[in-house]
Every structure is written in structure tokens, then in C-alpha cells.
Short mmCIF file of C-alpha atoms in Angstrom, two decimals:
data_model
loop_
_atom_site.label_atom_id
_atom_site.label_comp_id
_atom_site.label_asym_id
_atom_site.label_seq_id
_atom_site.Cartn_x
_atom_site.Cartn_y
_atom_site.Cartn_z
CA MET B 1 20.61 36.25 -27.34
CA THR B 2 19.58 39.71 -28.54
CA LEU B 3 19.65 41.44 -25.17
CA PRO B 4 22.98 39.92 -24.02
CA LEU B 5 24.58 40.81 -27.35
CA CYS B 6 23.26 44.35 -27.06
CA GLN B 7 24.76 44.63 -23.58
CA VAL B 8 28.14 43.38 -24.81
CA PHE B 9 28.17 45.70 -27.83
CA SER B 10 27.05 48.66 -25.71
CA LEU B 11 29.87 48.12 -23.23
CA VAL B 12 32.45 47.61 -25.98
CA PHE B 13 31.45 50.64 -28.01
CA GLY B 14 30.97 52.74 -24.89
CA TYR B 15 34.54 51.94 -23.88
CA ILE B 16 35.79 52.77 -27.39
CA TRP B 17 33.98 56.10 -27.45
CA LEU B 18 35.37 57.06 -24.04
CA TYR B 19 38.91 55.68 -23.97
CA VAL B 20 39.97 55.00 -27.58
CA LEU B 21 38.47 57.86 -29.57
CA THR B 22 39.42 61.46 -28.89
CA PRO B 23 36.91 62.99 -26.43
CA PRO B 24 35.87 66.64 -26.65
CA SER B 25 37.64 69.14 -24.45
CA GLU B 26 36.07 70.21 -21.17
CA ASP B 27 35.58 73.67 -22.65
CA ILE B 28 32.88 72.15 -24.85
CA THR B 29 31.22 69.88 -22.30
CA GLN B 30 31.92 68.30 -18.95
CA HIS B 31 29.25 65.62 -19.34
CA TYR B 32 30.58 63.64 -22.29
CA THR B 33 31.03 60.45 -20.26
CA LEU B 34 27.47 60.66 -18.98
CA GLY B 35 26.22 61.23 -22.51
CA VAL B 36 27.96 58.14 -23.88
CA TRP B 37 26.68 55.87 -21.12
CA SER B 38 23.17 57.29 -21.47
CA ILE B 39 23.18 56.13 -25.10
CA CYS B 40 24.37 52.67 -24.05
CA ILE B 41 21.71 52.44 -21.33
CA SER B 42 18.93 53.61 -23.64
CA CYS B 43 19.97 51.01 -26.25
CA ILE B 44 19.78 48.23 -23.66
CA VAL B 45 16.47 49.50 -22.30
CA GLU B 46 14.89 49.71 -25.75
CA MET B 47 16.19 46.25 -26.61
CA CYS B 48 14.12 44.91 -23.69
CA CYS B 49 11.13 46.06 -25.72
CA GLU B 50 12.17 44.19 -28.87
CA PRO B 51 10.10 41.00 -28.26
CA VAL B 52 6.83 42.87 -27.76
CA TYR B 53 7.69 45.26 -30.58
CA LEU B 54 8.19 42.40 -33.04
CA VAL B 55 4.94 40.80 -31.88
CA SER B 56 3.11 44.08 -32.44
CA GLN B 57 4.50 44.21 -35.98
CA ALA B 58 3.77 40.56 -36.76
CA PHE B 59 0.18 40.78 -35.50
CA LEU B 60 -0.45 44.21 -37.07
CA PHE B 61 -0.74 46.32 -33.95
CA VAL B 62 0.27 49.34 -36.03
CA ARG B 63 -2.11 51.54 -38.02
CA LEU B 64 -1.43 54.46 -40.34
CA LYS B 65 2.31 53.90 -40.06
CA ARG B 66 3.34 56.33 -42.76
CA LEU B 67 1.19 59.21 -41.51
CA ALA B 68 2.33 58.69 -37.94
CA SER B 69 5.97 58.63 -39.00
CA GLN B 70 5.55 61.92 -40.84
CA GLU B 71 3.89 63.48 -37.79
CA GLN B 72 6.72 62.28 -35.57
CA ASN B 73 9.37 63.66 -37.92
CA ALA B 74 7.55 66.98 -38.16
CA LEU B 75 7.20 67.22 -34.38
CA PHE B 76 10.86 66.44 -33.81
CA THR B 77 11.92 68.90 -36.51
CA GLU B 78 9.85 71.62 -34.85
CA SER B 79 11.39 70.86 -31.47
CA ARG B 80 14.90 71.12 -32.93
CA SER B 81 13.90 74.42 -34.54
CA ILE B 82 12.76 75.83 -31.20
CA VAL B 83 15.88 74.66 -29.45
CA SER B 84 18.20 76.05 -32.12
CA LEU B 85 16.71 79.52 -31.69
CA VAL B 86 17.62 79.42 -28.02
CA ARG B 87 21.16 78.10 -28.51
CA LYS B 88 22.58 80.85 -30.72
CA LYS B 89 26.39 80.98 -30.84
CA ARG B 90 26.75 78.27 -28.18
CA LEU B 91 29.42 75.70 -28.75
CA ALA B 92 27.73 73.25 -26.41
CA SER B 93 24.71 73.07 -28.68
CA GLN B 94 26.88 71.98 -31.58
CA GLU B 95 28.49 69.27 -29.46
CA GLN B 96 25.06 68.09 -28.37
CA ASN B 97 23.98 67.83 -31.99
CA ALA B 98 27.04 65.74 -32.80
CA LEU B 99 26.43 63.43 -29.85
CA PHE B 100 22.80 63.04 -30.85
CA THR B 101 23.92 62.17 -34.38
CA GLU B 102 26.04 59.35 -32.98
CA SER B 103 23.16 58.14 -30.84
CA ARG B 104 20.83 57.96 -33.82
CA SER B 105 23.35 55.82 -35.70
CA ILE B 106 23.41 53.33 -32.81
CA VAL B 107 19.72 53.34 -32.00
CA SER B 108 18.72 52.95 -35.67
CA LEU B 109 20.30 49.47 -35.64
CA VAL B 110 17.82 48.48 -32.95
CA ARG B 111 14.56 49.78 -34.39
CA LYS B 112 13.69 48.31 -37.78
CA LYS B 113 10.12 48.44 -39.02
CA ARG B 114 8.19 46.29 -41.48
CA LEU B 115 5.36 47.03 -43.85
CA ALA B 116 2.05 45.20 -43.56
CA SER B 117 -0.25 44.47 -46.47
CA GLN B 118 -3.20 46.80 -47.08
CA GLU B 119 -5.76 44.07 -46.53
CA GLN B 120 -4.33 43.22 -43.14
CA ILE B 121 -4.26 46.87 -42.13
CA THR B 122 -7.89 47.27 -43.19
CA LEU B 123 -8.93 44.19 -41.21
CA PHE B 124 -7.07 45.40 -38.17
CA THR B 125 -8.55 48.89 -38.38
CA GLU B 126 -12.02 47.39 -37.97
CA SER B 127 -11.06 45.98 -34.56
CA ARG B 128 -12.23 48.56 -32.03
CA SER B 129 -10.74 46.96 -28.95
CA ILE B 130 -7.14 47.40 -30.18
CA VAL B 131 -5.56 50.83 -29.76
CA SER B 132 -2.92 51.81 -32.29
CA LEU B 133 0.50 51.18 -30.77
CA VAL B 134 2.07 53.74 -33.06
CA VAL B 135 0.96 56.23 -30.41
CA LEU B 136 3.82 54.94 -28.26
CA ASP B 137 6.37 56.13 -30.80
CA THR B 138 4.79 59.57 -30.76
CA ILE B 139 4.69 59.58 -26.95
CA GLN B 140 8.39 58.76 -26.82
CA ILE B 141 9.26 61.72 -29.03
CA VAL B 142 6.92 64.03 -27.12
CA VAL B 143 8.43 62.99 -23.78
CA ARG B 144 11.96 63.44 -25.08
CA THR B 145 11.13 66.84 -26.53
CA PHE B 146 9.34 68.18 -23.45
CA ILE B 147 12.16 67.04 -21.17
CA PHE B 148 14.98 68.26 -23.38
CA THR B 149 13.57 71.64 -24.40
CA PRO B 150 13.02 73.21 -20.92
CA LEU B 151 16.38 71.92 -19.69
CA ILE B 152 18.28 73.38 -22.63
CA VAL B 153 16.36 76.67 -22.39
CA TYR B 154 17.26 77.27 -18.74
CA GLN B 155 20.63 75.47 -18.71
CA PRO B 156 22.10 75.87 -22.22
CA GLN B 157 25.60 75.08 -20.97
CA SER B 158 24.41 71.59 -19.96
CA ALA B 159 23.18 70.47 -23.37
CA VAL B 160 24.59 66.94 -23.09
CA LEU B 161 23.17 66.51 -19.59
CA ALA B 162 19.72 67.55 -20.84
CA PHE B 163 19.96 65.20 -23.79
CA SER B 164 21.06 62.28 -21.59
CA ALA B 165 18.14 62.70 -19.22
CA ALA B 166 15.64 63.03 -22.08
CA GLN B 167 17.05 60.00 -23.90
CA VAL B 168 16.98 57.60 -20.93
CA ILE B 169 13.59 58.71 -19.59
CA SER B 170 11.91 58.55 -23.01
CA ALA B 171 13.35 55.05 -23.60
CA CYS B 172 11.95 53.87 -20.25
CA VAL B 173 8.54 55.37 -21.05
CA TYR B 174 8.59 53.66 -24.44
CA VAL B 175 9.34 50.21 -23.01
CA ILE B 176 6.92 50.51 -20.10
CA GLY B 177 4.19 51.65 -22.48
CA TYR B 178 4.56 48.54 -24.63
CA TYR B 179 4.45 46.12 -21.72
CA VAL B 180 1.53 47.89 -20.06
CA TYR B 181 -0.40 47.80 -23.31
CA PHE B 182 0.15 44.07 -23.83
CA TYR B 183 -0.62 43.34 -20.19
CA VAL B 184 -4.02 44.99 -20.57
CA TYR B 185 -4.62 43.43 -23.99
CA ILE B 186 -3.76 39.89 -22.88
CA LYS B 187 -5.84 40.22 -19.73
CA ARG B 188 -8.92 41.34 -21.69
CA ARG B 189 -8.33 38.69 -24.34
CA ASN B 190 -8.17 35.90 -21.77
CA GLU B 191 -11.38 37.12 -20.16
CA LYS B 192 -13.17 37.17 -23.53
CA ILE B 193 -11.93 33.68 -24.43
CA ALA B 194 -13.14 32.35 -21.08
CA LEU B 195 -16.60 33.79 -21.75
CA ARG B 196 -16.73 32.40 -25.29
CA LYS B 197 -15.93 28.90 -24.07
CA LYS B 198 -19.25 28.91 -22.27
CA ASP B 199 -21.04 29.59 -25.57
CA ASP B 200 -19.33 27.28 -28.05
CA ASP B 201 -22.31 27.25 -30.40
CA VAL B 202 -22.15 30.98 -31.08
CA PRO B 203 -20.23 31.67 -34.35
CA ARG B 204 -17.09 33.75 -33.94
CA THR B 205 -16.54 37.07 -35.67
CA GLY B 206 -13.38 37.94 -37.58
CA LYS B 207 -12.22 40.05 -34.66
CA GLU B 208 -12.69 37.14 -32.24
CA GLU B 209 -10.81 34.77 -34.54
CA MET B 210 -7.92 37.22 -34.68
CA GLU B 211 -7.86 37.37 -30.88
CA ASP B 212 -7.87 33.56 -30.66
CA ASP B 213 -4.90 33.38 -33.04
CA PHE B 214 -2.82 35.51 -30.68
CA PRO B 215 -0.55 32.86 -29.07
CA PHE B 216 0.57 34.69 -25.92
CA GLU B 217 -1.31 34.14 -22.67
CA SER B 218 0.83 36.17 -20.26
CA LEU B 219 3.77 38.56 -20.24
CA THR B 220 6.06 35.71 -19.16
CA ASP B 221 5.63 34.23 -22.64
CA PHE B 222 7.73 37.12 -23.97
CA LEU B 223 10.71 36.08 -21.83
CA PRO B 224 13.51 33.92 -23.28
CA ALA B 225 12.70 30.21 -23.40
CA ARG B 226 14.09 27.09 -24.97
CA ILE B 227 12.64 26.35 -28.42
CA GLU B 228 11.65 22.74 -28.85
CA ASN B 229 13.08 21.88 -32.24
CA GLN B 230 14.47 18.56 -33.37
CA VAL B 231 16.94 20.29 -35.65
CA CYS B 232 18.58 21.82 -32.62
CA GLN B 233 19.24 18.66 -30.62
CA ARG B 234 22.99 19.15 -31.01
CA TYR B 235 22.75 22.80 -29.97
CA PRO B 236 19.98 22.91 -27.33
CA PRO B 237 20.38 26.53 -26.20
CA VAL B 238 20.18 28.05 -29.69
CA ASN B 239 18.01 27.49 -32.74
CA TYR B 240 20.65 27.13 -35.47
CA ARG B 241 18.36 28.12 -38.33
CA LEU B 242 17.16 31.24 -36.55
CA ALA B 243 20.76 32.11 -35.72
CA ASN B 244 21.69 31.90 -39.41
CA LEU B 245 18.73 34.07 -40.34
CA THR B 246 19.68 36.61 -37.70
CA TRP B 247 23.25 36.66 -39.00
CA SER B 248 21.99 37.36 -42.53
CA PHE B 249 19.86 40.25 -41.31
CA PHE B 250 22.79 41.55 -39.29
CA LYS B 251 25.07 41.63 -42.34
CA GLN B 252 22.38 43.36 -44.39
CA GLY B 253 21.87 45.89 -41.61
CA VAL B 254 25.59 46.65 -41.43
CA LEU B 255 25.72 47.23 -45.20
CA LYS B 256 22.71 49.52 -45.03
CA GLN B 257 24.23 51.43 -42.11
CA VAL B 258 27.47 51.98 -44.01
CA LEU B 259 25.63 53.35 -47.04
CA THR B 260 23.22 55.56 -45.09
CA GLU B 261 25.30 56.62 -42.08
CA GLY B 262 28.84 55.86 -43.22
CA GLU B 263 29.98 59.47 -43.20
CA ARG B 264 28.99 59.79 -39.55
CA TYR B 265 31.23 56.89 -38.56
CA ILE B 266 34.10 58.41 -40.52
CA MET B 267 33.35 61.70 -38.80
CA THR B 268 33.55 60.06 -35.38
CA LEU B 269 36.30 57.48 -35.77
CA PHE B 270 38.85 59.67 -37.52
CA SER B 271 37.99 63.06 -35.95
CA VAL B 272 38.12 64.75 -39.34
CA LEU B 273 35.73 67.45 -38.11
CA THR B 274 35.56 69.37 -34.86
CA PHE B 275 32.48 69.01 -32.68
CA TYR B 276 31.32 72.43 -33.82
CA GLU B 277 31.59 71.36 -37.48
CA GLN B 278 29.86 68.06 -36.73
CA GLY B 279 26.95 69.89 -35.12
CA MET B 280 26.70 72.30 -38.04
CA TYR B 281 26.74 69.40 -40.49
CA ASP B 282 23.96 67.69 -38.55
CA VAL B 283 21.74 70.79 -38.62
CA VAL B 284 22.22 71.22 -42.37
CA ASN B 285 21.68 67.53 -43.05
CA ASN B 286 18.41 67.48 -41.10
CA LEU B 287 17.09 70.53 -42.92
CA GLY B 288 18.17 69.21 -46.30
CA SER B 289 16.56 65.82 -45.71
CA LEU B 290 13.10 67.30 -45.21
CA ALA B 291 12.42 67.25 -48.96
CA ALA B 292 13.43 63.60 -49.22
CA ARG B 293 11.44 62.65 -46.13
CA PHE B 294 8.14 64.32 -46.93
CA LEU B 295 8.15 64.66 -50.72
CA PHE B 296 10.42 62.17 -52.47
CA ARG B 297 9.79 59.10 -50.31
CA PRO B 298 5.99 58.95 -50.87
CA ILE B 299 6.57 59.35 -54.61
CA GLU B 300 9.12 56.53 -54.60
CA ASP B 301 6.83 54.21 -52.63
CA ALA B 302 3.92 54.81 -55.00
CA ALA B 303 6.15 54.44 -58.07
CA TYR B 304 7.62 51.16 -56.83
CA PHE B 305 4.18 49.70 -56.29
CA TYR B 306 3.02 50.86 -59.73
CA PHE B 307 6.02 49.50 -61.66
CA SER B 308 5.99 46.19 -59.78
CA GLN B 309 2.38 45.70 -60.93
CA MET B 310 2.90 46.77 -64.55
CA VAL B 311 6.27 45.23 -65.48
CA ARG B 312 7.20 41.57 -65.03
CA ARG B 313 10.65 40.84 -63.67
CA ASP B 314 11.35 37.65 -65.58
CA ALA B 315 10.42 38.69 -69.13
CA PRO B 316 11.88 41.15 -71.65
CA ILE B 317 9.86 44.20 -72.67
CA GLN B 318 9.07 42.76 -76.12
CA GLU B 319 7.27 39.74 -74.61
CA GLN B 320 5.06 41.68 -72.21
CA ASN B 321 1.76 43.51 -72.61
CA GLN B 322 2.68 46.40 -74.92
CA LYS B 323 -0.11 48.61 -73.63
CA HIS B 324 1.27 48.25 -70.13
CA MET B 325 4.81 48.78 -71.38
CA SER B 326 3.86 51.97 -73.20
CA GLU B 327 2.04 53.30 -70.16
CA SER B 328 4.82 52.41 -67.71
CA SER B 329 7.45 53.92 -70.01
CA ASN B 330 5.48 57.14 -70.27
CA VAL B 331 4.94 57.25 -66.51
CA LEU B 332 8.65 56.72 -65.87
CA CYS B 333 9.54 59.46 -68.36
CA GLN B 334 7.10 61.97 -66.84
CA LEU B 335 8.12 61.03 -63.32
CA LEU B 336 11.79 61.53 -64.11
CA ARG B 337 11.07 64.87 -65.73
CA CYS B 338 9.03 66.11 -62.77
CA ILE B 339 11.49 64.93 -60.14
CA THR B 340 14.48 66.26 -62.08
CA SER B 341 12.79 69.63 -62.53
CA LEU B 342 11.99 69.81 -58.83
CA GLY B 343 15.56 68.89 -57.91
CA LEU B 344 16.95 71.54 -60.26
CA VAL B 345 14.69 74.17 -58.70
CA ILE B 346 16.00 73.23 -55.24
CA LEU B 347 19.58 73.33 -56.53
CA VAL B 348 19.26 76.74 -58.22
CA PHE B 349 17.30 78.55 -55.51
CA GLY B 350 19.33 76.85 -52.79
CA GLN B 351 22.44 78.70 -53.94
CA SER B 352 20.80 82.06 -53.19
CA TYR B 353 18.50 81.25 -50.27
CA SER B 354 20.48 78.80 -48.13
CA THR B 355 21.78 81.66 -46.00
CA LEU B 356 18.28 83.06 -45.52
CA LEU B 357 16.88 79.64 -44.60
CA LEU B 358 19.56 79.05 -41.97
CA PHE B 359 19.08 82.58 -40.64
CA LEU B 360 15.35 81.99 -40.19
CA TYR B 361 16.01 78.57 -38.65
CA GLY B 362 18.70 79.42 -36.12
CA GLY B 363 19.74 83.06 -36.37
CA ARG B 364 23.16 84.46 -37.16
CA GLY B 365 24.85 81.67 -35.23
CA LEU B 366 24.20 79.33 -38.15
CA ILE B 367 25.24 81.67 -40.97
CA SER B 368 28.51 82.88 -39.47
CA GLY B 369 30.25 79.52 -39.97
CA PRO B 370 30.32 76.91 -42.70
CA GLY B 371 26.53 76.43 -42.60
CA PRO B 372 25.59 78.26 -45.83
CA THR B 373 28.32 76.50 -47.82
CA LEU B 374 27.18 73.13 -46.50
CA MET B 375 23.56 73.88 -47.37
CA ARG B 376 24.43 74.96 -50.91
CA ALA B 377 26.37 71.75 -51.45
CA HIS B 378 23.53 69.75 -49.92
CA CYS B 379 21.15 71.11 -52.58
CA LEU B 380 23.17 69.19 -55.18
CA SER B 381 22.80 66.08 -53.03
CA VAL B 382 19.02 66.59 -52.95
CA LEU B 383 18.89 66.68 -56.77
CA LEU B 384 20.86 63.44 -57.08
CA LEU B 385 18.84 61.86 -54.28
CA ALA B 386 15.61 62.64 -56.11
CA VAL B 387 16.79 61.16 -59.41
CA ASN B 388 18.31 58.13 -57.71
CA GLY B 389 15.09 57.44 -55.83
CA VAL B 390 13.03 57.14 -59.01
CA THR B 391 15.58 55.24 -61.09
CA GLU B 392 16.30 52.79 -58.26
CA CYS B 393 12.63 52.19 -57.48
CA TYR B 394 12.08 51.20 -61.12
CA SER B 395 15.16 48.99 -61.08
CA PHE B 396 14.19 47.25 -57.84
CA ALA B 397 10.64 46.73 -59.09
CA THR B 398 11.71 45.10 -62.36
CA MET B 399 15.04 43.36 -61.62
CA SER B 400 15.25 39.58 -61.69
CA THR B 401 16.65 37.62 -58.76
CA ARG B 402 20.03 37.26 -60.45
CA GLN B 403 20.19 40.98 -61.16
CA LEU B 404 19.28 41.80 -57.56
CA ASP B 405 22.06 39.55 -56.28
CA ARG B 406 24.54 41.23 -58.59
CA TYR B 407 23.31 44.64 -57.43
CA ASN B 408 23.80 43.69 -53.76
CA TYR B 409 27.36 42.65 -54.54
CA MET B 410 27.96 45.96 -56.28
CA MET B 411 26.53 47.84 -53.29
CA ALA B 412 28.96 46.06 -50.98
CA LEU B 413 31.89 47.23 -53.11
CA LEU B 414 30.37 50.69 -53.38
CA SER B 415 30.08 50.99 -49.61
CA ILE B 416 33.81 50.35 -49.19
CA LEU B 417 34.63 52.87 -51.92
CA PHE B 418 32.22 55.36 -50.33
CA LEU B 419 34.04 55.20 -46.98
CA ILE B 420 37.41 55.76 -48.67
CA VAL B 421 36.11 58.71 -50.72
CA SER B 422 34.41 60.19 -47.65
CA TRP B 423 37.62 60.11 -45.66
CA GLY B 424 39.68 61.58 -48.49
CA LEU B 425 37.31 64.41 -49.44
CA THR B 426 36.62 65.34 -45.83
CA THR B 427 40.32 65.55 -45.07
CA LEU B 428 40.68 67.99 -47.97
CA LEU B 429 37.41 69.94 -47.85
CA GLY B 430 35.95 69.49 -44.37
CA GLY B 431 32.21 68.99 -44.00
CA VAL B 432 31.59 69.70 -47.67
CA GLY B 433 33.63 66.60 -48.44
CA PHE B 434 31.01 64.39 -46.79
CA ILE B 435 28.29 65.89 -48.96
CA LEU B 436 30.36 65.51 -52.12
CA ALA B 437 31.09 61.89 -51.18
CA ASN B 438 27.35 61.32 -50.87
CA CYS B 439 26.93 62.92 -54.28
CA CYS B 440 29.50 60.52 -55.74
CA ASN B 441 27.67 57.62 -54.13
CA MET B 442 24.33 58.74 -55.57
CA ALA B 443 25.85 59.41 -58.99
CA ALA B 444 27.29 55.88 -59.14
CA ARG B 445 23.93 54.36 -58.18
CA ILE B 446 22.14 56.53 -60.76
CA ALA B 447 24.60 55.41 -63.44
CA HIS B 448 23.95 51.77 -62.59
CA SER B 449 20.16 52.22 -62.66
CA VAL B 450 20.28 54.20 -65.91
CA GLN B 451 22.36 51.46 -67.53
CA PHE B 452 19.85 48.87 -66.36
CA ILE B 453 16.92 50.87 -67.79
CA LYS B 454 18.74 51.34 -71.12
CA GLU B 455 19.33 47.60 -71.38
CA LYS B 456 15.74 46.94 -70.35
CA TYR B 457 14.35 49.02 -73.21
CA HIS B 458 17.05 48.18 -75.75
CA GLY B 459 15.54 47.24 -79.08
CA THR B 460 12.23 48.99 -78.40
CA THR B 461 10.82 52.37 -79.40
CA TYR B 462 10.34 53.44 -75.78
CA GLN B 463 12.71 56.08 -74.43
CA PRO B 464 11.80 56.78 -70.79
CA LEU B 465 15.23 58.22 -69.99
CA LYS B 466 14.40 61.33 -72.02
CA GLY B 467 12.69 62.52 -68.86
CA LEU B 468 16.10 63.16 -67.30
CA VAL B 469 16.50 66.27 -69.50
CA PRO B 470 13.90 69.03 -68.89
CA GLY B 471 12.79 71.47 -71.56
CA SER B 472 14.98 74.27 -72.87
CA TYR B 473 12.61 77.08 -71.77
CA PHE B 474 12.61 75.76 -68.23
CA LEU B 475 16.40 75.43 -68.15
CA GLY B 476 16.84 78.90 -69.60
CA MET B 477 14.52 80.39 -67.00
CA LEU B 478 16.44 78.60 -64.25
CA VAL B 479 19.69 80.16 -65.47
CA PHE B 480 18.10 83.63 -65.59
CA THR B 481 16.42 83.44 -62.18
CA GLY B 482 19.47 81.81 -60.61
CA THR B 483 21.64 84.71 -61.74
CA LEU B 484 19.03 87.26 -60.61
CA THR B 485 18.58 85.78 -57.14
CA LYS B 486 22.34 85.44 -56.64
CA ILE B 487 22.79 89.15 -57.41
CA SER B 488 19.91 89.87 -55.05
CA GLU B 489 21.64 87.91 -52.28
CA MET B 490 24.91 89.78 -52.79
CA TYR B 491 23.37 93.26 -52.56
CA LEU B 492 20.10 92.91 -50.63
CA PHE B 493 20.44 90.11 -48.07
CA ASP B 494 22.21 92.08 -45.34
CA SER B 495 19.96 95.15 -45.49
CA HIS B 496 16.71 94.13 -47.24
CA LYS B 497 15.97 90.48 -46.47
CA LEU B 498 12.25 90.81 -47.17
CA LEU B 499 12.90 92.30 -50.61
CA HIS B 500 15.36 89.50 -51.32
CA LEU B 501 12.65 86.99 -50.40
CA CYS B 502 10.09 88.72 -52.65
CA ILE B 503 12.48 88.58 -55.59
CA GLY B 504 12.83 84.88 -54.98
CA ALA B 505 9.07 84.41 -54.91
CA VAL B 506 8.64 86.22 -58.24
CA SER B 507 11.52 84.24 -59.75
CA PHE B 508 9.98 80.99 -58.56
CA ALA B 509 6.67 81.97 -60.17
CA LEU B 510 8.44 82.62 -63.48
CA VAL B 511 10.16 79.23 -63.32
CA LEU B 512 6.85 77.56 -62.54
CA LEU B 513 5.20 79.26 -65.52
CA ALA B 514 8.03 78.17 -67.84
CA TRP B 515 7.73 74.59 -66.62
CA GLY B 516 3.94 74.64 -67.00
CA TYR B 517 4.25 75.97 -70.55
CA GLU B 518 6.58 73.16 -71.61
CA GLU B 519 4.61 70.48 -69.77
CA ARG B 520 1.19 71.62 -70.97
CA GLU B 521 -0.10 68.11 -71.54
CA LEU B 522 0.91 66.96 -68.08
CA VAL B 523 -0.62 70.04 -66.46
CA ARG B 524 -3.83 69.58 -68.45
CA LEU B 525 -4.00 65.95 -67.40
CA GLY B 526 -3.57 66.89 -63.75
CA VAL B 527 -6.23 69.61 -63.92
CA ASN B 528 -8.73 67.30 -65.61
CA ARG B 529 -8.16 64.58 -63.03
CA LEU B 530 -8.59 67.09 -60.22
CA ARG B 531 -11.86 68.29 -61.74
CA ARG B 532 -13.15 64.72 -62.08
CA ARG B 533 -12.28 64.00 -58.49
CA ARG B 534 -14.08 67.12 -57.30
CA SER B 535 -17.15 66.38 -59.40
CA SER B 536 -17.31 62.78 -58.16
CA GLY B 537 -16.95 64.01 -54.59
CA ALA B 538 -19.76 66.52 -55.11
CA LYS B 539 -22.05 63.80 -56.49
CA GLN B 540 -21.38 61.52 -53.53
CA SER B 541 -22.12 64.31 -51.08
#
């Protein structure tokens, strides 16, 4: 049912985007209709790949997922950087960015990934005959980039046409790559099984057992078929239990989409921003999310794993191992202090160097409009995002089932409130309103997590939330350097950009020294651990 439903939704939403919502004027683009249908076609094409994609995830045909994802994001960010330098002061480029933002919101519903356990990944890595299918994701991005970039360089007025061609072709390459891979894999597997049947007495290796467990014998097995299930005698065409499970995942996906991409739907459905403003917002949002993507997310993943191992969900702090509780409390405190300090540095220096960053990224075309104001506001969002990531990862790692259910209910209410606040603030403030709405969303989630942590440690001597307040020397230095760099921007940016950058570098060094002075114990611990790691590496070599 997945592919037919995707076709129906694609047609319905394609019609809405073309004939219900307000289309852009022909002065911006003459290929809007083609762009919308290219998104619909690419969604349907990629959905054809969903069966083999899920099989590749279930049977661990993916290695080094996190590293590959970072490489893909970096590659795509670089491609957008190159393109933006070519599209200075072109309205079509902003419209293309807005259309691509809409496409990502739709396509993200189709491509959900799972995490495999470390032991399974290690076992799979030892299998030489299986090539990592994560290469296909990289190939898709490379194909899309190398098709889109030359077209937009030589035909910048046809940005949507270039995007449409790149989107459809890369989707076809992605799907064909998956089916070709599994065709070759199944063919080789069947040949090996036929040879092993002749030698039944020979013991099988772990790799051979894994190949035997693979249940598909041909590509036709991936096609829709009736599931023989006694529970479904009354409803032969559909497995009722699987349908219920799918419906649950669908509702969860919709909630997640509202919380992560809700402002984009408001942006599109209510036309609160022009296409130029939407494109500018997309550029700023992509640049601002780099810190969360490459820095905060790995920290959150590691912290979640650590806290889930140290703190039990179903027992109060007083009844658990006090050594573990003391260590986890100290780790949470230090982690909050580090992440808050980093977020404050981004917030302070972002006020003075957002214009320079956008100038280096896309030239004067990005700094002549609302871009610098959006970037400065986004720096506040980065700070709240950093704090929320750590507090939520601790909450998720230690919440009981009842608390998680209550949190999901609260998130549902928060998503509705978030949409209302987004619409109201954007109507009043434009693109900045979306960022402030995100800040309100993050602040509410931080408040909930902080309250949970306070209740968790109530009646104990542990105070991990002290990490939310950095030291006074560090805060004082931030105020001084923030004032200095702001004055530098006012008087030096237009005529002496390099000098303005040097002042920022010196100011950053002063802030770093102030932080290191107040966090001497943490710095000493890090240096000692680094020395031990180097000495152990030297002994092994």
C-alpha cells in the first residue's frame, strides 16, 4: 500500500501546490509547475526503492552510517556554497532555494533511517563480499550536485529547471543502484548456496550463515504479495496488525515533521514570506545548522548512551549506585557548562560576524537584505538548541515509560502551540519571527527537561544544573569582547574586513583563555587524558 498511497498523496499535494496555494509570479520563474511535478515524481520513484532500502537496513547493509552522513552533508553544503557564489543578486536563486526547502520537507517523510547495534555492525564489516550500500546515498548527492551546478552556472535564470532535472535524475540513479546491487548480491548468494549444498559436511562460517539467513531469492520477492496470516482472514488484502503499526509510525512522523519543519509549512501555506525571503531564510538556516549537525549531535548521541548506561529509569537517585550517580551528575554538570559556554560564544560573536560570514559565503547579495538580521537571530537559536540537546538527551535516557508517554502528549500540544506562535510572529516580524518561534519552542522544551532533572535530583546533594551558568570571568570577557567586536563591525567592516576578522580572532583567544582559567580542572583532565592516549599509542606502535 505504500507506493499507491505515495502516488495519491503526491497527486493531491501537487494539485494543492499548483492550484490552491499562491504560485510565484512569472518574473521569478516560468518553471514552477515543472518543479512541483518533479518533486512528486521523485517521491514516487524513491518510494519504489523503499522495500529494498528497508531490507538493507534490517540486514545491516550499511556501514559507518554516521561518518557517511557527515560526508554527504559536507559535500552538499560545499555544492550550495559554490552555487551561491554564482547566483549573486538573482531572484531566481532565492525561489529555487525555497522550492528545494519544500522538496526536502516532502522527501524527508519518505527516507527514515534506523540505527544498528555495534556488534552487528562489527560482524557485518568482516564480510568482504558485501559492499557498503551507504555509497548509494553519496552517489545520489554527487549526481544531483554535478547535474545542478553546471546548469545553474550557465543558465542561472533557469534555476528551477536545473533543480528539477537534478532531482529526478538523481532519484532514478538512487533506485536503480539499489536494485542492481541486490540483483548482483542475490545472484552470487544463490550460486554460493548451490555450491555449499554439494559439501554439506563442511562447517559454515559466520559469513555463510548470514548469507543463508537472507530470505530473498530473486528481485520478484520484493514485489507486493499477499501475506499468509490467519489473523487476516477477514481482511485478505491487508495485514491488519501491520496496518496499525504503520498508522502509529505515520502519526509519530507527522508530529516530528511539525516540530522540525513546521515553520516551513506555515511559510508555504500562508504565504507569510515572499519567495526571496524564503530563499534567504533557507540559506541562513542551512548555515546556522552546521554547528548542530557536526558538533552538537555527536555530543548528544554519546551523552545519551552514557546516561542510559549509568542511570536506571525505574529507580530514584537515592536507591541507585551512588558512585555512578555522583559521576553522572558531574558529567552532566560539566557537559552543560561546556555546551552553554560554546553556545554563548556563538551568540556573542555571531552578532558581530554574521555579516562577514554571509559575505564570504555568497557575496553582497546575501548581506544587502534581511540575511544578517536572520543570522544574528539564529545564533540565539543555536544556543538554545545546544542546551536543549543535552537536557533532553538526559531526560530521554532516564525517563520511565509513564514519563515518556506524558512527554509525548506534551509535545503534541507544543506542536500546535508552535504553529500558532510561528504564524503570529512571522506575520509581525517576517523571517525573524520563525526563528523566534523556534526559540520559544526550544525554551519550553528546556524548561520541561530542567524541571524533570530538578525533580530527579530532589533530596540529594547533587546539583548538575549548576552547569547552566558559566563562570563570572568568562561572562565578563564575553561582554567585553562582544562590545569590542560590535564597535569593530560598525567602523571597520566596510573598509577593513581583514582587520575586523583579526580583532575577532584576538577576542576569541581572550575568551578561550578566560574559559580555560575558570575550568582549570576540566582542561587539566583533558590534557592528561590526551597525553595518556598518545603514550599508549606510542607503546603500541
